[in-house]
Backbone as CSV, one residue per row, in Angstrom:
resi,resn,N_x,N_y,N_z,CA_x,CA_y,CA_z,C_x,C_y,C_z
1,UNK,-5.453,-58.048,30.101,-4.802,-56.757,30.320,-3.656,-56.960,31.280
2,UNK,-2.520,-56.354,30.899,-1.322,-56.534,31.729,-1.519,-55.852,33.050
3,UNK,-1.031,-56.499,34.087,-1.158,-55.919,35.417,-0.110,-54.834,35.618
4,UNK,-0.551,-53.760,36.257,0.375,-52.663,36.560,1.264,-53.061,37.722
5,UNK,2.550,-52.784,37.563,3.518,-53.130,38.590,3.584,-51.986,39.566
6,UNK,3.220,-52.287,40.781,3.269,-51.267,41.817,4.628,-51.328,42.513
7,UNK,5.125,-50.117,42.848,6.405,-50.042,43.541,6.217,-50.433,44.985
8,UNK,7.009,-51.351,45.417,6.903,-51.808,46.788,7.437,-50.735,47.732
9,UNK,6.790,-50.656,48.898,7.271,-49.662,49.863,8.701,-49.962,50.267
10,UNK,9.501,-48.835,50.455,10.888,-48.972,50.900,11.876,-49.229,49.796
11,UNK,11.388,-49.368,48.529,12.286,-49.630,47.405,12.544,-48.299,46.703
12,UNK,13.797,-47.944,46.479,14.142,-46.655,45.864,13.753,-46.649,44.403
13,UNK,13.429,-45.447,43.888,13.063,-45.296,42.479,14.281,-45.557,41.610
14,UNK,14.114,-45.954,40.387,15.254,-46.230,39.505,16.100,-44.982,39.341
15,UNK,17.434,-45.160,39.362,18.334,-44.033,39.198,18.281,-43.516,37.770
16,UNK,18.632,-42.247,37.633,18.643,-41.615,36.329,19.700,-42.309,35.463
17,UNK,19.340,-42.549,34.209,20.238,-43.282,33.332,21.445,-42.440,33.024
18,UNK,22.641,-43.020,33.136,23.873,-42.356,32.740,24.427,-41.454,33.821
19,UNK,25.734,-41.550,34.065,26.402,-40.670,35.011,26.764,-39.367,34.294
20,UNK,27.151,-38.307,35.042,27.532,-37.051,34.376,28.670,-37.252,33.383
21,UNK,29.660,-38.062,33.760,30.774,-38.279,32.850,30.352,-39.019,31.594
22,UNK,29.477,-40.008,31.769,29.022,-40.765,30.602,28.210,-39.885,29.669
23,UNK,27.381,-39.029,30.229,26.569,-38.139,29.390,27.450,-37.152,28.619
24,UNK,28.485,-36.650,29.272,29.377,-35.724,28.581,30.145,-36.439,27.473
25,UNK,30.609,-37.652,27.756,31.341,-38.393,26.736,30.439,-38.704,25.546
26,UNK,29.187,-39.095,25.827,28.260,-39.414,24.737,27.979,-38.179,23.884
27,UNK,27.802,-37.020,24.523,27.542,-35.799,23.765,28.753,-35.409,22.925
28,UNK,29.924,-35.602,23.471,31.139,-35.275,22.717,31.285,-36.169,21.502
29,UNK,31.103,-37.453,21.695,31.239,-38.384,20.580,30.160,-38.171,19.539
30,UNK,28.955,-37.747,19.985,27.880,-37.480,19.021,28.233,-36.308,18.117
31,UNK,29.034,-35.393,18.612,29.442,-34.239,17.808,30.730,-34.514,17.036
32,UNK,31.303,-35.700,17.181,32.518,-36.053,16.462,33.755,-35.339,16.987
33,UNK,33.737,-34.998,18.258,34.866,-34.293,18.858,35.740,-35.264,19.637
34,UNK,37.021,-35.005,19.635,37.937,-35.797,20.444,38.111,-35.122,21.800
35,UNK,38.671,-35.869,22.718,38.908,-35.294,24.038,39.906,-34.135,23.947
36,UNK,40.813,-34.209,22.957,41.785,-33.122,22.766,41.090,-31.858,22.265
37,UNK,40.027,-32.036,21.433,39.265,-30.875,20.959,38.636,-30.127,22.134
38,UNK,38.072,-30.866,23.071,37.459,-30.237,24.236,38.533,-29.575,25.100
39,UNK,39.691,-30.212,25.221,40.775,-29.619,26.003,41.217,-28.300,25.391
40,UNK,41.232,-28.222,24.049,41.607,-26.977,23.390,40.568,-25.893,23.637
41,UNK,39.294,-26.268,23.620,38.241,-25.272,23.825,38.212,-24.764,25.264
42,UNK,38.383,-25.653,26.195,38.256,-25.272,27.608,39.578,-24.886,28.251
43,UNK,40.706,-25.237,27.587,42.039,-25.023,28.158,42.192,-25.751,29.498
44,UNK,41.570,-26.927,29.571,41.701,-27.813,30.721,42.538,-29.006,30.281
45,UNK,43.390,-29.481,31.167,44.268,-30.597,30.809,43.439,-31.814,30.384
46,UNK,43.947,-32.543,29.378,43.214,-33.686,28.848,43.014,-34.757,29.916
47,UNK,43.998,-34.970,30.781,43.868,-36.008,31.811,42.743,-35.667,32.788
48,UNK,42.521,-34.368,33.028,41.438,-33.982,33.935,40.078,-34.166,33.271
49,UNK,39.999,-33.910,31.967,38.741,-34.166,31.253,38.444,-35.672,31.211
50,UNK,39.488,-36.482,31.033,39.280,-37.932,31.039,38.802,-38.402,32.414
51,UNK,39.311,-37.778,33.490,38.843,-38.136,34.832,37.369,-37.782,35.005
52,UNK,36.921,-36.664,34.424,35.503,-36.295,34.513,34.660,-37.318,33.766
53,UNK,35.102,-37.736,32.585,34.334,-38.733,31.834,34.262,-40.053,32.587
54,UNK,35.281,-40.385,33.371,35.266,-41.627,34.159,34.557,-41.438,35.499
55,UNK,34.119,-40.189,35.784,33.528,-39.855,37.082,34.528,-40.142,38.206
56,UNK,35.789,-39.955,37.892,36.853,-40.179,38.872,37.227,-38.819,39.486
57,UNK,36.388,-38.347,40.369,36.584,-36.998,40.915,37.754,-36.939,41.910
58,UNK,38.148,-38.086,42.418,39.283,-38.092,43.339,40.582,-37.744,42.625
59,UNK,40.609,-37.890,41.283,41.817,-37.568,40.539,41.937,-36.076,40.249
60,UNK,40.946,-35.294,40.650,40.957,-33.858,40.394,41.477,-33.123,41.625
61,UNK,41.891,-31.866,41.482,42.480,-31.141,42.613,41.557,-31.024,43.815
62,UNK,40.257,-31.021,43.614,39.338,-30.874,44.729,37.916,-30.831,44.227
63,UNK,36.999,-30.811,45.179,35.580,-30.820,44.818,35.208,-29.592,43.990
64,UNK,35.610,-28.377,44.368,35.223,-27.221,43.561,35.718,-27.319,42.128
65,UNK,36.935,-27.890,41.938,37.452,-28.029,40.587,36.676,-29.085,39.807
66,UNK,36.224,-30.129,40.486,35.434,-31.155,39.793,34.166,-30.545,39.222
67,UNK,33.475,-29.721,40.032,32.248,-29.086,39.554,32.567,-28.063,38.470
68,UNK,33.585,-27.275,38.673,33.921,-26.240,37.702,34.371,-26.805,36.373
69,UNK,35.201,-27.849,36.406,35.648,-28.460,35.162,34.485,-29.091,34.404
70,UNK,33.576,-29.717,35.145,32.415,-30.338,34.491,31.535,-29.282,33.833
71,UNK,31.354,-28.143,34.490,30.551,-27.060,33.894,31.207,-26.556,32.613
72,UNK,32.546,-26.360,32.652,33.236,-25.881,31.457,33.150,-26.905,30.325
73,UNK,33.256,-28.190,30.662,33.142,-29.256,29.654,31.759,-29.201,29.013
74,UNK,30.717,-29.109,29.835,29.352,-29.076,29.310,29.123,-27.849,28.446
75,UNK,29.656,-26.700,28.887,29.462,-25.474,28.105,30.161,-25.570,26.757
76,UNK,31.290,-26.266,26.693,32.038,-26.372,25.440,31.324,-27.220,24.404
77,UNK,30.462,-28.157,24.844,29.784,-29.044,23.879,28.275,-28.818,23.891
78,UNK,27.836,-27.650,24.405,26.421,-27.254,24.365,25.518,-28.215,25.126
79,UNK,25.960,-28.598,26.321,25.143,-29.397,27.213,24.757,-28.519,28.398
80,UNK,23.593,-28.781,28.985,23.121,-27.968,30.104,24.127,-28.042,31.258
81,UNK,24.896,-26.950,31.432,25.952,-26.970,32.442,25.382,-26.965,33.853
82,UNK,24.229,-26.319,34.061,23.638,-26.292,35.402,23.217,-27.694,35.817
83,UNK,22.618,-28.435,34.879,22.179,-29.801,35.169,23.387,-30.694,35.443
84,UNK,24.445,-30.542,34.629,25.651,-31.340,34.824,26.290,-31.027,36.172
85,UNK,26.363,-29.743,36.519,26.971,-29.358,37.789,26.207,-29.949,38.966
86,UNK,24.875,-29.953,38.881,24.070,-30.522,39.962,24.320,-32.024,40.085
87,UNK,24.410,-32.723,38.941,24.662,-34.157,38.986,26.045,-34.465,39.547
88,UNK,27.047,-33.614,39.217,28.387,-33.835,39.738,28.404,-33.633,41.242
89,UNK,27.694,-32.621,41.731,27.638,-32.401,43.185,27.039,-33.620,43.888
90,UNK,25.937,-34.119,43.338,25.297,-35.283,43.951,26.233,-36.490,43.916
91,UNK,26.923,-36.664,42.796,27.824,-37.809,42.685,28.987,-37.684,43.663
92,UNK,29.492,-36.466,43.846,30.606,-36.269,44.771,30.165,-36.529,46.196
93,UNK,29.009,-35.994,46.578,28.545,-36.162,47.952,28.159,-37.609,48.257
94,UNK,27.799,-38.350,47.254,27.464,-39.753,47.467,28.688,-40.661,47.381
95,UNK,29.862,-40.051,47.080,31.076,-40.853,46.978,31.890,-40.700,48.255
96,UNK,33.081,-41.304,48.228,33.958,-41.210,49.399,34.414,-39.781,49.649
97,UNK,34.397,-38.961,48.600,34.814,-37.574,48.782,33.792,-36.766,49.563
98,UNK,32.575,-37.284,49.703,31.532,-36.546,50.397,31.851,-36.322,51.856
99,UNK,32.752,-37.121,52.407,33.115,-36.928,53.811,33.902,-35.647,54.012
100,UNK,34.538,-35.156,52.962,35.290,-33.902,53.063,34.346,-32.720,53.016
101,UNK,34.749,-31.632,53.640,33.903,-30.436,53.671,33.850,-29.824,52.288
102,UNK,32.657,-29.532,51.830,32.501,-28.928,50.509,32.753,-27.435,50.619
103,UNK,33.609,-26.923,49.767,33.926,-25.508,49.772,32.989,-24.774,48.826
104,UNK,32.615,-23.557,49.224,31.669,-22.790,48.413,32.307,-22.288,47.122
105,UNK,33.632,-22.195,47.084,34.288,-21.655,45.905,34.220,-22.650,44.765
106,UNK,33.823,-22.135,43.593,33.843,-22.937,42.379,34.411,-22.068,41.268
107,UNK,35.468,-22.476,40.604,36.002,-21.659,39.517,35.019,-21.613,38.364
108,UNK,34.451,-20.431,38.112,33.463,-20.293,37.045,34.073,-20.623,35.695
109,UNK,35.327,-20.240,35.537,36.019,-20.547,34.290,37.406,-21.057,34.660
110,UNK,37.643,-22.369,34.661,38.946,-22.902,35.066,40.088,-22.364,34.236
111,UNK,39.795,-21.852,33.025,40.874,-21.312,32.214,41.476,-20.063,32.826
112,UNK,40.691,-19.414,33.711,41.189,-18.197,34.353,41.921,-18.480,35.651
113,UNK,41.961,-19.719,36.081,42.678,-20.058,37.302,44.171,-19.873,37.046
114,UNK,44.892,-19.156,37.909,46.317,-18.925,37.668,47.074,-20.232,37.516
115,UNK,48.015,-20.225,36.573,48.814,-21.422,36.370,49.789,-21.606,37.533
116,UNK,50.325,-22.826,37.616,51.270,-23.107,38.701,52.519,-22.249,38.570
117,UNK,52.987,-22.019,37.323,54.165,-21.180,37.130,53.922,-19.763,37.602
118,UNK,52.712,-19.225,37.304,52.391,-17.866,37.752,52.337,-17.798,39.266
119,UNK,51.785,-18.827,39.885,51.711,-18.840,41.343,53.094,-18.869,41.970
120,UNK,53.994,-19.692,41.401,55.359,-19.745,41.938,56.083,-18.425,41.729
121,UNK,55.852,-17.789,40.584,56.486,-16.479,40.330,56.020,-15.442,41.339
122,UNK,54.707,-15.415,41.594,54.187,-14.460,42.576,54.752,-14.730,43.965
123,UNK,54.847,-16.010,44.315,55.412,-16.345,45.626,56.871,-15.912,45.732
124,UNK,57.637,-16.081,44.635,59.045,-15.671,44.662,59.172,-14.162,44.820
125,UNK,58.294,-13.401,44.161,58.331,-11.941,44.292,58.043,-11.528,45.726
126,UNK,57.056,-12.178,46.339,56.726,-11.851,47.730,57.906,-12.137,48.648
127,UNK,58.560,-13.282,48.416,59.724,-13.637,49.255,60.837,-12.609,49.094
128,UNK,61.091,-12.150,47.847,62.141,-11.158,47.615,61.806,-9.841,48.310
129,UNK,60.539,-9.423,48.223,60.141,-8.172,48.874,60.288,-8.264,50.385
130,UNK,59.872,-9.392,50.955,59.988,-9.556,52.409,61.448,-9.555,52.826
131,UNK,62.302,-10.239,52.042,63.725,-10.275,52.382,64.353,-8.893,52.280
132,UNK,63.983,-8.139,51.236,64.520,-6.780,51.105,64.101,-5.890,52.243
133,UNK,62.838,-6.005,52.654,62.374,-5.198,53.792,63.118,-5.582,55.057
134,UNK,63.359,-6.878,55.241,64.068,-7.315,56.446,65.488,-6.767,56.471
135,UNK,66.171,-6.768,55.299,67.537,-6.237,55.251,67.545,-4.746,55.547
136,UNK,66.576,-4.017,54.931,66.513,-2.563,55.180,66.231,-2.270,56.643
137,UNK,65.314,-3.000,57.238,64.985,-2.761,58.644,66.185,-3.072,59.537
138,UNK,66.932,-4.125,59.167,68.102,-4.472,59.969,69.149,-3.366,59.916
139,UNK,69.360,-2.795,58.726,70.345,-1.737,58.592,69.922,-0.478,59.331
140,UNK,68.627,-0.177,59.318,68.150,1.052,59.960,68.108,0.913,61.465
141,UNK,67.657,-0.240,61.941,67.421,-0.418,63.368,68.634,-0.906,64.136
142,UNK,69.671,-1.370,63.420,70.844,-1.894,64.123,71.649,-0.742,64.722
143,UNK,71.900,-0.758,66.024,72.680,0.330,66.629,74.124,0.255,66.200
144,UNK,74.861,1.377,66.245,76.280,1.354,65.852,77.090,0.500,66.798
145,UNK,78.114,-0.123,66.260,78.984,-0.971,67.078,79.925,-0.111,67.913
146,UNK,80.602,-0.778,68.845,81.562,-0.058,69.704,82.696,0.533,68.881
147,UNK,83.162,-0.197,67.865,84.240,0.320,67.019,83.806,1.566,66.264
148,UNK,82.557,1.568,65.762,82.069,2.743,65.045,81.969,3.950,65.964
149,UNK,81.492,3.738,67.186,81.391,4.853,68.127,82.770,5.388,68.465
150,UNK,83.735,4.476,68.692,85.091,4.907,69.017,85.706,5.678,67.862
151,UNK,85.458,5.242,66.628,86.025,5.944,65.471,85.450,7.351,65.350
152,UNK,84.136,7.496,65.633,83.535,8.824,65.569,84.081,9.731,66.660
153,UNK,84.300,9.177,67.845,84.820,9.995,68.929,86.270,10.370,68.701
154,UNK,87.033,9.501,68.008,88.443,9.781,67.759,88.643,10.790,66.650
155,UNK,87.630,11.018,65.833,87.773,11.964,64.732,87.980,13.361,65.290
156,UNK,88.984,14.097,64.801,89.247,15.439,65.337,88.122,16.392,65.005
157,UNK,87.703,17.118,66.001,86.649,18.106,65.795,87.250,19.343,65.164
158,UNK,86.509,20.043,64.334,87.036,21.259,63.713,87.375,22.287,64.774
159,UNK,88.555,22.863,64.629,89.019,23.831,65.621,88.192,25.094,65.536
160,UNK,87.694,25.514,66.672,86.899,26.734,66.732,87.825,27.924,66.848
161,UNK,87.501,28.943,66.117,88.316,30.152,66.157,88.039,30.900,67.446
162,UNK,89.067,31.076,68.221,88.914,31.764,69.503,89.314,33.222,69.349
163,UNK,88.561,34.106,69.953,88.930,35.518,69.876,90.206,35.761,70.674
164,UNK,90.925,36.795,70.307,92.154,37.144,71.006,91.841,37.479,72.451
165,UNK,92.820,37.246,73.310,92.625,37.492,74.739,92.289,38.954,74.982
166,UNK,91.257,39.171,75.759,90.847,40.526,76.087,89.977,41.176,75.044
167,UNK,89.812,40.525,73.868,88.984,41.119,72.816,87.538,40.695,73.000
168,UNK,86.623,41.580,72.781,85.192,41.307,72.893,84.599,41.259,71.493
169,UNK,83.727,40.292,71.240,83.116,40.234,69.901,82.329,41.496,69.620
170,UNK,82.501,41.984,68.407,81.809,43.218,68.025,80.325,42.947,67.878
171,UNK,79.537,43.749,68.518,78.083,43.619,68.415,77.634,44.183,67.079
172,UNK,76.663,43.533,66.436,76.189,44.048,65.150,75.580,45.437,65.322
173,UNK,75.910,46.296,64.382,75.401,47.666,64.419,74.006,47.682,63.818
174,UNK,73.061,48.171,64.590,71.676,48.236,64.128,71.485,49.546,63.391
175,UNK,71.144,49.456,62.126,70.905,50.640,61.308,69.403,50.934,61.316
176,UNK,69.050,52.110,61.805,67.640,52.494,61.895,67.169,53.036,60.562
177,UNK,66.039,52.505,60.087,65.448,52.948,58.828,64.245,53.829,59.159
178,UNK,64.254,55.041,58.636,63.184,56.007,58.923,62.604,56.497,57.602
179,UNK,61.271,56.475,57.518,60.551,56.991,56.355,59.881,58.308,56.778
180,UNK,60.112,59.367,56.024,59.525,60.678,56.315,58.784,61.154,55.074
181,UNK,57.539,61.568,55.256,56.728,62.035,54.134,57.029,63.497,53.874
182,UNK,57.531,63.797,52.676,57.698,65.187,52.290,56.489,65.718,51.560
183,UNK,55.464,64.870,51.433,54.160,65.248,50.897,53.183,64.147,51.305
184,UNK,51.894,64.401,51.231,50.932,63.365,51.574,51.127,62.166,50.641
185,UNK,51.221,60.946,51.223,51.491,59.774,50.422,50.882,58.554,51.109
186,UNK,50.289,57.685,50.285,49.776,56.400,50.805,50.859,55.355,50.583
187,UNK,51.027,54.490,51.590,52.027,53.420,51.465,51.608,52.227,52.305
188,UNK,52.264,51.132,52.005,52.089,49.910,52.797,53.455,49.258,52.938
189,UNK,53.875,49.037,54.182,55.126,48.346,54.477,54.769,47.038,55.165
190,UNK,55.278,45.917,54.653,54.910,44.590,55.134,56.155,43.705,55.141
191,UNK,56.086,42.623,55.929,57.225,41.715,55.984,56.959,40.494,55.128
192,UNK,57.898,39.529,55.152,57.802,38.362,54.275,56.627,37.463,54.606
193,UNK,56.081,37.558,55.805,54.909,36.763,56.167,53.604,37.435,55.767
194,UNK,53.674,38.667,55.233,52.477,39.393,54.855,51.938,40.309,55.945
195,UNK,52.591,40.306,57.102,52.129,41.179,58.181,52.409,42.637,57.808
196,UNK,51.385,43.493,57.986,51.505,44.898,57.614,52.096,45.678,58.780
197,UNK,53.259,46.269,58.547,53.925,47.064,59.573,53.451,48.504,59.546
198,UNK,53.091,48.986,58.373,52.550,50.330,58.209,51.634,50.321,57.018
199,UNK,50.418,50.806,57.190,49.441,50.746,56.103,48.523,51.951,56.218
200,UNK,48.561,52.825,55.219,47.669,53.966,55.238,48.337,55.220,54.704
201,UNK,47.704,56.343,54.971,48.163,57.633,54.463,49.102,58.269,55.482
202,UNK,50.253,58.703,54.995,51.175,59.473,55.818,51.067,60.938,55.414
203,UNK,50.800,61.793,56.392,50.706,63.229,56.138,52.105,63.811,55.974
204,UNK,52.160,64.929,55.330,53.427,65.606,55.120,54.085,65.911,56.459
205,UNK,55.328,65.529,56.578,56.079,65.729,57.800,56.013,64.563,58.765
206,UNK,55.128,63.613,58.527,55.006,62.449,59.410,56.132,61.469,59.119
207,UNK,56.602,60.784,60.156,57.694,59.823,60.022,57.269,58.465,60.559
208,UNK,57.939,57.427,60.049,57.717,56.053,60.509,59.068,55.361,60.590
209,UNK,59.340,54.784,61.755,60.602,54.058,61.963,60.352,52.567,61.802
210,UNK,61.111,51.925,60.954,60.939,50.501,60.683,61.374,49.703,61.915
211,UNK,60.543,48.745,62.367,60.957,47.923,63.521,62.248,47.169,63.212
212,UNK,63.115,47.079,64.219,64.392,46.426,64.010,64.284,44.930,63.802
213,UNK,63.178,44.314,64.250,63.024,42.860,64.115,62.182,42.470,62.910
214,UNK,61.952,43.402,61.990,61.146,43.086,60.805,61.914,42.129,59.901
215,UNK,61.234,41.100,59.414,61.855,40.075,58.566,61.600,40.411,57.095
216,UNK,62.678,40.790,56.413,62.610,41.079,54.983,61.451,42.035,54.670
217,UNK,61.451,43.248,55.223,60.355,44.181,54.968,60.385,44.685,53.533
218,UNK,59.197,44.984,52.987,59.044,45.496,51.629,58.007,46.599,51.635
219,UNK,57.957,47.382,50.537,57.084,48.543,50.475,56.264,48.508,49.207
220,UNK,55.053,49.085,49.312,54.159,49.293,48.176,53.652,50.715,48.258
221,UNK,53.878,51.495,47.210,53.395,52.873,47.180,53.311,53.325,45.738
222,UNK,52.506,54.364,45.505,52.369,54.918,44.156,53.131,56.203,43.958
223,UNK,53.729,56.767,45.026,54.475,58.029,44.910,55.792,57.887,45.673
224,UNK,56.739,57.178,45.109,58.005,56.999,45.830,58.712,58.322,46.115
225,UNK,58.512,59.334,45.230,59.224,60.596,45.413,58.732,61.375,46.615
226,UNK,57.566,60.972,47.177,57.031,61.690,48.328,57.606,61.178,49.640
227,UNK,58.547,60.260,49.578,59.150,59.693,50.782,60.629,60.020,50.827
228,UNK,61.083,60.435,52.004,62.506,60.585,52.267,62.918,59.452,53.198
229,UNK,63.889,58.671,52.763,64.304,57.488,53.508,65.727,57.685,53.986
230,UNK,65.943,57.395,55.248,67.300,57.455,55.807,67.604,56.146,56.508
231,UNK,68.887,55.767,56.471,69.368,54.582,57.177,70.488,55.048,58.102
232,UNK,70.232,54.975,59.400,71.219,55.472,60.357,71.510,56.948,60.161
233,UNK,70.515,57.701,59.716,70.678,59.124,59.462,71.218,59.444,58.098
234,UNK,71.588,58.437,57.313,72.142,58.664,55.980,71.023,58.630,54.959
235,UNK,70.848,59.682,54.143,69.763,59.696,53.152,69.994,58.663,52.056
236,UNK,68.906,58.124,51.581,68.920,57.082,50.552,68.239,57.616,49.307
237,UNK,68.678,57.166,48.163,68.078,57.576,46.894,66.603,57.188,46.863
238,UNK,65.780,57.889,46.076,64.351,57.555,45.968,64.160,56.079,45.610
239,UNK,63.088,55.514,46.133,62.834,54.088,45.940,62.319,53.764,44.547
240,UNK,61.975,54.767,43.764,61.477,54.525,42.427,61.241,55.811,41.699
241,UNK,60.906,55.730,40.407,60.645,56.949,39.636,59.382,57.640,40.130
242,UNK,59.279,58.948,39.924,58.121,59.701,40.421,56.817,59.175,39.830
243,UNK,55.803,59.140,40.702,54.428,58.786,40.307,54.360,57.454,39.566
244,UNK,55.223,56.532,39.954,55.185,55.168,39.406,55.046,54.204,40.577
245,UNK,54.051,53.315,40.483,53.804,52.378,41.580,54.951,51.388,41.696
246,UNK,55.429,51.202,42.911,56.452,50.205,43.190,55.885,49.223,44.204
247,UNK,56.301,47.972,44.120,55.835,46.954,45.056,56.935,45.930,45.252
248,UNK,56.893,45.278,46.420,57.860,44.241,46.784,59.300,44.761,46.712
249,UNK,59.478,46.053,46.994,60.830,46.622,47.031,61.389,46.442,48.431
250,UNK,62.519,45.748,48.610,63.078,45.543,49.949,63.492,46.885,50.569
251,UNK,63.164,47.048,51.853,63.504,48.293,52.550,64.243,47.998,53.850
252,UNK,64.911,46.840,53.927,65.760,46.630,55.098,67.029,47.448,54.940
253,UNK,67.781,47.603,56.021,68.944,48.481,56.006,69.955,48.056,54.963
254,UNK,70.212,46.752,54.843,71.221,46.275,53.896,70.826,46.614,52.461
255,UNK,69.546,46.364,52.123,69.103,46.628,50.754,69.128,48.120,50.442
256,UNK,68.743,48.939,51.413,68.723,50.379,51.165,70.130,50.946,51.045
257,UNK,71.063,50.461,51.872,72.431,50.957,51.796,73.095,50.580,50.478
258,UNK,72.592,49.512,49.853,73.168,49.106,48.573,72.743,50.035,47.439
259,UNK,71.735,50.874,47.676,71.277,51.810,46.655,72.215,53.010,46.621
260,UNK,72.193,53.720,45.492,73.045,54.906,45.366,72.508,56.035,46.229
261,UNK,73.396,56.940,46.612,72.976,58.112,47.388,72.137,59.025,46.516
262,UNK,71.229,59.806,47.112,70.369,60.681,46.303,71.182,61.734,45.573
263,UNK,70.734,62.042,44.341,71.414,63.080,43.558,71.103,64.453,44.145
264,UNK,71.976,65.417,44.028,71.699,66.768,44.557,70.511,67.380,43.851
265,UNK,69.699,68.123,44.599,68.503,68.735,44.046,68.892,69.842,43.078
266,UNK,67.969,70.088,42.111,68.214,71.129,41.111,68.266,72.487,41.781
267,UNK,69.198,73.321,41.379,69.322,74.669,41.925,70.198,74.744,43.140
268,UNK,70.557,73.579,43.681,71.413,73.613,44.857,72.829,73.942,44.450
269,UNK,73.479,74.820,45.217,74.850,75.245,44.900,75.820,74.233,45.465
270,UNK,76.613,73.615,44.603,77.556,72.620,45.115,78.568,73.282,46.018
271,UNK,78.966,72.530,46.990,79.938,73.067,47.936,81.272,73.254,47.252
272,UNK,81.874,74.497,47.452,83.159,74.819,46.827,84.203,74.848,47.925
273,UNK,85.256,74.099,47.771,86.285,74.119,48.811,86.855,75.515,48.971
274,UNK,87.153,75.871,50.197,87.690,77.208,50.481,89.042,77.372,49.834
275,UNK,89.231,78.581,49.240,90.504,78.855,48.551,91.596,79.128,49.569
276,UNK,92.734,78.673,49.261,93.886,78.901,50.157,94.241,80.384,50.167
277,UNK,94.585,80.954,51.302,94.918,82.395,51.347,96.159,82.690,50.491
278,UNK,96.066,83.858,49.790,97.192,84.261,48.924,98.381,84.654,49.771
279,UNK,99.529,84.354,49.310,100.725,84.735,50.084,100.896,86.261,50.132
280,UNK,101.328,86.736,51.246,101.519,88.185,51.387,102.647,88.683,50.504
281,UNK,102.373,89.861,49.846,103.369,90.448,48.938,104.011,91.631,49.628
282,UNK,105.272,91.606,49.752,106.014,92.697,50.424,106.273,93.827,49.433
283,UNK,105.838,95.020,49.831,106.024,96.186,48.954,107.494,96.497,48.794
284,UNK,107.913,96.892,47.600,109.317,97.214,47.406,109.706,98.483,48.165
285,UNK,110.848,98.488,48.667,111.336,99.672,49.416,111.893,100.689,48.463
286,UNK,111.345,101.864,48.612,111.814,102.938,47.720,113.256,103.300,48.039
287,UNK,113.953,103.575,46.963,115.353,103.945,47.145,115.491,105.289,47.817
288,UNK,114.382,106.098,47.703,114.459,107.423,48.264,114.392,107.390,49.758
289,UNK,113.772,106.278,50.261,113.664,106.203,51.714,114.912,105.817,52.377
290,UNK,115.926,105.435,51.648,117.195,105.037,52.243,117.937,106.251,52.731
């Protein structure tokens, strides 16, 4: 009976047959594929696939790319990519590259890694944007030069119109707007901000004077004919047709003065100018009185 060979202490176990690159090459050749076929499937450069088959990981961009490219190669030819990736990691760490720090990043699909042309294009765009911002900031933040300041100061200022000597500027005439109820009427007077200047029922004979500082005042009422409006004592035409609701009607002095004067009431006798006195007629002198 053959004697069993015992492993001597301190002697390492036999290494696994075949390197990751050799196993990938053997699987590819077993399927009748060329290295160019795998490059087409994975979109990885043929020279990088050849480096993986030679286990020449130093010829690749870095450790993460070595693992990622090997996984993509294995996936393209139906080989266990997890097993291949583990073997590549062990091979890298046991090689001269193992002295370098291993990065956690691994491109899951090297085909999705941006191309060098795309990277350069993105970098050029960033440089253009930074340069444009720098030019804009320089133009905005640069103070005017002495020549520019002198030119602005030398420019003739528009001549201001001076009032004649001894003349005083005419003060604006304030026109008082007064609302008087000639019958019971509900109304609301408000300004452009919505503030209510007058809101409620006005009894017959009651009056309301519009504040002089009201900003664009307007009125809302359902019986415009029940209001008598005067501006500076001058009567104004009704604000709307009888028993018709009006709203947002301007009631400042300027707007009211632009309205026509009220028509004379029915039955009122128009004023007739006084007739000129007739000339005196001298009676003829009788001939008998001579």
